[in-house]
PDB file of C-alpha atoms in Angstrom:
ATOM      1  CA  ALA A   1      -0.109   0.066  -0.024  1.00 61.00           C
ATOM      2  CA  PRO A   2       1.273   3.426  -0.736  1.00 65.00           C
ATOM      3  CA  PRO A   3       2.280   5.484   2.240  1.00 65.00           C
ATOM      4  CA  ALA A   4      -0.430   7.679   3.923  1.00 71.00           C
ATOM      5  CA  ALA A   5      -0.486  11.263   3.258  1.00 82.00           C
ATOM      6  CA  PRO A   6       0.870  13.431   6.268  1.00 81.00           C
ATOM      7  CA  GLU A   7      -2.581  14.687   7.248  1.00 78.00           C
ATOM      8  CA  VAL A   8      -3.827  10.852   7.625  1.00 79.00           C
ATOM      9  CA  ARG A   9      -0.838  10.133   9.676  1.00 79.00           C
ATOM     10  CA  ALA A  10      -1.471  13.098  11.948  1.00 78.00           C
ATOM     11  CA  ASN A  11      -5.075  12.091  12.359  1.00 75.00           C
ATOM     12  CA  LEU A  12      -4.199   8.547  13.239  1.00 77.00           C
ATOM     13  CA  VAL A  13      -1.710   9.739  16.073  1.00 78.00           C
ATOM     14  CA  GLY A  14      -4.291  12.141  17.390  1.00 74.00           C
ATOM     15  CA  LEU A  15      -6.748   9.321  17.360  1.00 74.00           C
ATOM     16  CA  LEU A  16      -4.392   7.055  19.296  1.00 75.00           C
ATOM     17  CA  VAL A  17      -3.507   9.839  21.935  1.00 71.00           C
ATOM     18  CA  GLN A  18      -7.068  10.851  22.451  1.00 72.00           C
ATOM     19  CA  ALA A  19      -8.375   7.420  22.733  1.00 77.00           C
ATOM     20  CA  CYS A  20      -5.966   6.770  25.705  1.00 84.00           C
ATOM     21  CA  ASP A  21      -6.603  10.002  27.307  1.00 85.00           C
ATOM     22  CA  ALA A  22     -10.369   9.832  26.838  1.00 88.00           C
ATOM     23  CA  THR A  23     -10.531   6.129  28.131  1.00 91.00           C
ATOM     24  CA  ALA A  24      -8.324   6.958  31.191  1.00 90.00           C
ATOM     25  CA  GLY A  25     -10.698   9.805  32.009  1.00 90.00           C
ATOM     26  CA  LEU A  26     -13.756   7.623  31.723  1.00 93.00           C
ATOM     27  CA  ILE A  27     -12.131   5.142  33.910  1.00 92.00           C
ATOM     28  CA  GLY A  28     -11.093   7.774  36.461  1.00 90.00           C
ATOM     29  CA  ALA A  29     -14.574   9.412  36.483  1.00 90.00           C
ATOM     30  CA  ALA A  30     -16.412   5.923  36.784  1.00 91.00           C
ATOM     31  CA  ALA A  31     -14.089   4.772  39.559  1.00 89.00           C
ATOM     32  CA  HIS A  32     -14.513   7.824  41.574  1.00 86.00           C
ATOM     33  CA  HIS A  33     -18.475   7.470  41.299  1.00 84.00           C
ATOM     34  CA  LEU A  34     -18.281   3.763  41.754  1.00 83.00           C
ATOM     35  CA  LEU A  35     -16.002   2.750  44.448  1.00 81.00           C
ATOM     36  CA  PRO A  36     -17.104   3.246  48.153  1.00 70.00           C
ATOM     37  CA  PRO A  37     -15.481   5.916  50.343  1.00 70.00           C
ATOM     38  CA  PRO A  38     -13.478   4.928  53.105  1.00 68.00           C
ATOM     39  CA  GLY A  39     -15.498   3.186  55.770  1.00 63.00           C
ATOM     40  CA  ARG A  40     -18.388   1.941  53.559  1.00 57.00           C
ATOM     41  CA  LEU A  41     -18.865  -1.328  51.748  1.00 52.00           C
ATOM     42  CA  ALA A  42     -20.042  -1.436  48.144  1.00 49.00           C
ATOM     43  CA  GLY A  43     -23.793  -2.237  47.694  1.00 48.00           C
ATOM     44  CA  GLY A  44     -26.981  -1.009  49.105  1.00 46.00           C
ATOM     45  CA  ASP A  45     -28.217   2.136  47.389  1.00 49.00           C
ATOM     46  CA  SER A  46     -24.721   3.316  46.250  1.00 52.00           C
ATOM     47  CA  PRO A  47     -23.905   4.026  42.633  1.00 55.00           C
ATOM     48  CA  GLY A  48     -21.841   0.904  42.967  1.00 52.00           C
ATOM     49  CA  ALA A  49     -24.787  -1.174  43.238  1.00 57.00           C
ATOM     50  CA  ALA A  50     -25.652  -0.399  39.689  1.00 68.00           C
ATOM     51  CA  GLY A  51     -24.244  -2.599  36.735  1.00 85.00           C
ATOM     52  CA  THR A  52     -21.185  -1.557  35.275  1.00 88.00           C
ATOM     53  CA  ALA A  53     -22.812  -0.631  31.993  1.00 88.00           C
ATOM     54  CA  GLU A  54     -25.190   1.383  33.580  1.00 89.00           C
ATOM     55  CA  LEU A  55     -22.672   3.254  35.589  1.00 90.00           C
ATOM     56  CA  LEU A  56     -20.709   4.106  32.616  1.00 93.00           C
ATOM     57  CA  ALA A  57     -23.501   5.362  30.589  1.00 92.00           C
ATOM     58  CA  GLU A  58     -24.346   7.669  33.551  1.00 92.00           C
ATOM     59  CA  VAL A  59     -20.700   8.939  33.699  1.00 92.00           C
ATOM     60  CA  LEU A  60     -20.872   9.446  30.124  1.00 93.00           C
ATOM     61  CA  ARG A  61     -23.673  11.608  30.618  1.00 93.00           C
ATOM     62  CA  LEU A  62     -22.859  13.587  33.699  1.00 90.00           C
ATOM     63  CA  ASP A  63     -19.056  13.710  33.677  1.00 89.00           C
ATOM     64  CA  PRO A  64     -17.813  12.902  30.078  1.00 91.00           C
ATOM     65  CA  PRO A  65     -14.041  12.732  29.609  1.00 91.00           C
ATOM     66  CA  VAL A  66     -14.374  14.586  26.353  1.00 89.00           C
ATOM     67  CA  ARG A  67     -16.463  17.503  27.069  1.00 89.00           C
ATOM     68  CA  ALA A  68     -16.474  18.922  23.840  1.00 89.00           C
ATOM     69  CA  THR A  69     -15.576  18.745  20.076  1.00 86.00           C
ATOM     70  CA  ARG A  70     -15.092  21.066  17.248  1.00 87.00           C
ATOM     71  CA  ARG A  71     -16.944  20.909  13.817  1.00 87.00           C
ATOM     72  CA  VAL A  72     -17.463  22.895  10.860  1.00 92.00           C
ATOM     73  CA  THR A  73     -20.791  23.621   9.356  1.00 93.00           C
ATOM     74  CA  ALA A  74     -21.391  22.001   5.988  1.00 93.00           C
ATOM     75  CA  THR A  75     -23.979  24.240   4.913  1.00 96.00           C
ATOM     76  CA  GLU A  76     -25.621  27.563   6.201  1.00 97.00           C
ATOM     77  CA  VAL A  77     -27.354  26.843   9.344  1.00 96.00           C
ATOM     78  CA  ARG A  78     -29.362  28.599  11.984  1.00 95.00           C
ATOM     79  CA  LEU A  79     -28.081  27.822  15.445  1.00 90.00           C
ATOM     80  CA  GLY A  80     -28.963  29.502  18.682  1.00 88.00           C
ATOM     81  CA  GLY A  81     -30.845  32.218  16.849  1.00 94.00           C
ATOM     82  CA  ARG A  82     -27.936  33.129  14.723  1.00 95.00           C
ATOM     83  CA  ASP A  83     -27.316  32.276  11.172  1.00 97.00           C
ATOM     84  CA  LEU A  84     -23.977  30.793  10.304  1.00 96.00           C
ATOM     85  CA  PRO A  85     -22.429  30.445   6.874  1.00 97.00           C
ATOM     86  CA  ALA A  86     -21.060  27.121   5.621  1.00 96.00           C
ATOM     87  CA  GLY A  87     -17.651  26.646   6.863  1.00 95.00           C
ATOM     88  CA  SER A  88     -18.324  28.165  10.275  1.00 96.00           C
ATOM     89  CA  PRO A  89     -16.583  26.569  13.343  1.00 95.00           C
ATOM     90  CA  VAL A  90     -18.834  25.135  15.930  1.00 93.00           C
ATOM     91  CA  LEU A  91     -17.763  24.153  19.475  1.00 92.00           C
ATOM     92  CA  LEU A  92     -20.109  21.002  20.528  1.00 89.00           C
ATOM     93  CA  ARG A  93     -20.434  20.682  24.180  1.00 90.00           C
ATOM     94  CA  PHE A  94     -21.484  16.992  25.249  1.00 88.00           C
ATOM     95  CA  ASP A  95     -21.427  18.068  28.813  1.00 87.00           C
ATOM     96  CA  ALA A  96     -24.043  20.586  28.338  1.00 90.00           C
ATOM     97  CA  ALA A  97     -26.093  18.421  25.823  1.00 89.00           C
ATOM     98  CA  ASN A  98     -26.361  15.576  28.090  1.00 90.00           C
ATOM     99  CA  ARG A  99     -27.793  17.703  30.821  1.00 91.00           C
ATOM    100  CA  ASP A 100     -30.594  19.027  28.822  1.00 90.00           C
ATOM    101  CA  PRO A 101     -33.667  19.254  31.279  1.00 92.00           C
ATOM    102  CA  GLN A 102     -35.901  18.671  28.289  1.00 90.00           C
ATOM    103  CA  VAL A 103     -34.202  15.122  27.508  1.00 88.00           C
ATOM    104  CA  PHE A 104     -33.127  13.993  31.105  1.00 90.00           C
ATOM    105  CA  ALA A 105     -35.297  14.361  34.072  1.00 89.00           C
ATOM    106  CA  GLU A 106     -33.440  15.934  36.943  1.00 92.00           C
ATOM    107  CA  PRO A 107     -30.401  16.406  34.620  1.00 93.00           C
ATOM    108  CA  ALA A 108     -27.745  17.226  37.470  1.00 92.00           C
ATOM    109  CA  ALA A 109     -28.696  14.010  39.681  1.00 92.00           C
ATOM    110  CA  PHE A 110     -26.310  11.035  39.114  1.00 90.00           C
ATOM    111  CA  ARG A 111     -28.615   8.057  38.474  1.00 90.00           C
ATOM    112  CA  PRO A 112     -27.156   4.926  37.030  1.00 89.00           C
ATOM    113  CA  GLY A 113     -29.870   3.165  34.901  1.00 88.00           C
ATOM    114  CA  ARG A 114     -31.893   6.088  34.177  1.00 86.00           C
ATOM    115  CA  PRO A 115     -34.137   6.078  31.004  1.00 78.00           C
ATOM    116  CA  GLY A 116     -33.769   8.676  28.367  1.00 64.00           C
ATOM    117  CA  ALA A 117     -32.288   9.555  25.104  1.00 65.00           C
ATOM    118  CA  GLY A 118     -29.188   8.321  23.506  1.00 76.00           C
ATOM    119  CA  LEU A 119     -26.188   9.929  24.703  1.00 81.00           C
ATOM    120  CA  LEU A 120     -24.113  12.274  22.465  1.00 84.00           C
ATOM    121  CA  THR A 121     -20.830  11.619  24.145  1.00 88.00           C
ATOM    122  CA  PHE A 122     -19.429   9.506  21.618  1.00 87.00           C
ATOM    123  CA  GLY A 123     -21.028  11.487  18.765  1.00 83.00           C
ATOM    124  CA  VAL A 124     -23.282  10.107  16.185  1.00 82.00           C
ATOM    125  CA  GLY A 125     -23.142   8.816  12.480  1.00 82.00           C
ATOM    126  CA  GLU A 126     -20.091   9.203  10.270  1.00 82.00           C
ATOM    127  CA  ARG A 127     -18.487  11.625  12.722  1.00 78.00           C
ATOM    128  CA  GLY A 128     -18.999   9.334  15.743  1.00 83.00           C
ATOM    129  CA  CYS A 129     -16.146   7.909  17.839  1.00 85.00           C
ATOM    130  CA  PRO A 130     -14.687   5.098  16.132  1.00 84.00           C
ATOM    131  CA  GLY A 131     -13.174   3.620  19.279  1.00 85.00           C
ATOM    132  CA  ASP A 132     -16.629   3.739  21.540  1.00 88.00           C
ATOM    133  CA  ARG A 133     -16.901  -0.090  21.919  1.00 89.00           C
ATOM    134  CA  HIS A 134     -13.387  -0.647  22.563  1.00 89.00           C
ATOM    135  CA  ALA A 135     -13.315   2.095  25.447  1.00 91.00           C
ATOM    136  CA  LEU A 136     -16.331   0.691  26.916  1.00 92.00           C
ATOM    137  CA  ALA A 137     -14.994  -2.813  27.011  1.00 93.00           C
ATOM    138  CA  LEU A 138     -11.764  -1.655  28.403  1.00 92.00           C
ATOM    139  CA  ALA A 139     -13.401   0.438  31.036  1.00 94.00           C
ATOM    140  CA  THR A 140     -15.887  -2.158  31.882  1.00 93.00           C
ATOM    141  CA  GLY A 141     -13.009  -4.874  32.438  1.00 93.00           C
ATOM    142  CA  VAL A 142     -11.215  -2.302  34.711  1.00 93.00           C
ATOM    143  CA  LEU A 143     -13.992  -1.151  36.716  1.00 92.00           C
ATOM    144  CA  ASP A 144     -15.304  -4.670  37.342  1.00 91.00           C
ATOM    145  CA  VAL A 145     -11.965  -5.553  38.953  1.00 91.00           C
ATOM    146  CA  LEU A 146     -11.844  -2.389  40.893  1.00 90.00           C
ATOM    147  CA  ARG A 147     -15.263  -2.891  42.259  1.00 87.00           C
ATOM    148  CA  GLU A 148     -14.362  -6.457  43.594  1.00 87.00           C
ATOM    149  CA  ARG A 149     -10.953  -5.079  45.255  1.00 89.00           C
ATOM    150  CA  CYS A 150     -10.772  -1.723  45.934  1.00 88.00           C
ATOM    151  CA  GLN A 151     -12.251   1.405  47.648  1.00 85.00           C
ATOM    152  CA  ARG A 152     -11.565   4.952  47.449  1.00 84.00           C
ATOM    153  CA  THR A 153      -9.204   6.980  49.774  1.00 85.00           C
ATOM    154  CA  PRO A 154     -10.085  10.120  51.315  1.00 82.00           C
ATOM    155  CA  ALA A 155      -7.668  11.931  48.640  1.00 83.00           C
ATOM    156  CA  PRO A 156      -9.593  14.439  46.306  1.00 82.00           C
ATOM    157  CA  LEU A 157      -9.816  13.492  42.607  1.00 81.00           C
ATOM    158  CA  CYS A 158      -7.555  16.171  40.768  1.00 84.00           C
ATOM    159  CA  HIS A 159      -7.653  16.377  37.006  1.00 85.00           C
ATOM    160  CA  GLU A 160      -5.092  17.501  34.489  1.00 85.00           C
ATOM    161  CA  PRO A 161      -5.805  20.985  33.048  1.00 86.00           C
ATOM    162  CA  HIS A 162      -7.036  20.589  29.738  1.00 84.00           C
ATOM    163  CA  PRO A 163      -9.837  22.744  27.837  1.00 83.00           C
ATOM    164  CA  THR A 164     -11.828  19.834  26.307  1.00 84.00           C
ATOM    165  CA  LEU A 165     -10.659  16.560  28.116  1.00 84.00           C
ATOM    166  CA  THR A 166     -11.205  15.482  31.589  1.00 85.00           C
ATOM    167  CA  VAL A 167      -8.257  13.306  32.781  1.00 83.00           C
ATOM    168  CA  PRO A 168      -7.697  12.452  36.450  1.00 84.00           C
ATOM    169  CA  LYS A 169      -4.091  13.062  37.668  1.00 84.00           C
ATOM    170  CA  THR A 170      -4.404  10.347  40.268  1.00 84.00           C
ATOM    171  CA  LEU A 171      -7.149   8.462  41.884  1.00 82.00           C
ATOM    172  CA  GLU A 172      -6.005   7.127  45.103  1.00 85.00           C
ATOM    173  CA  VAL A 173      -7.629   3.626  46.028  1.00 86.00           C
ATOM    174  CA  SER A 174      -6.909   0.988  48.705  1.00 86.00           C
ATOM    175  CA  VAL A 175      -7.116  -2.604  48.408  1.00 86.00           C
ATOM    176  CA  ARG A 176      -9.529  -4.493  50.441  1.00 79.00           C
TER     177      ARG A 176
END
């Protein structure tokens, strides 16, 4: 096969880096919600009592690792009461869209297993995330092990500074 154009190579490298950071962010946020705090066992009415898939869906809705993405309008479009010409840059905020009170009842509440519309966190259609199933499978495996063996420590969850990604610097846990 002929070598890939520089733009294709750059996009592939960017995809790999973002996939690692975004999956780490998802695992960190989900573990923070899932693992019981010190002195409390998992179970009961804690978020840890929900299934891992339901927990991940709610973390992706309320605390997505990728908070926003940029797109360019393909045609003229009216958005937020303003006309934008084709080629206009647009910032899509997943963290805001997934908290829309017209779509999600009590949008600020963390409720794994909630009914509702599909999430926009991975995007949709041909511009959707190509690694969504891989990220969810990896996060599920890690969280299932953490659920069995760990609990949070009192240390606060701190994030790397980034304009659109939420990636924890550390998440301290103790082994039970």
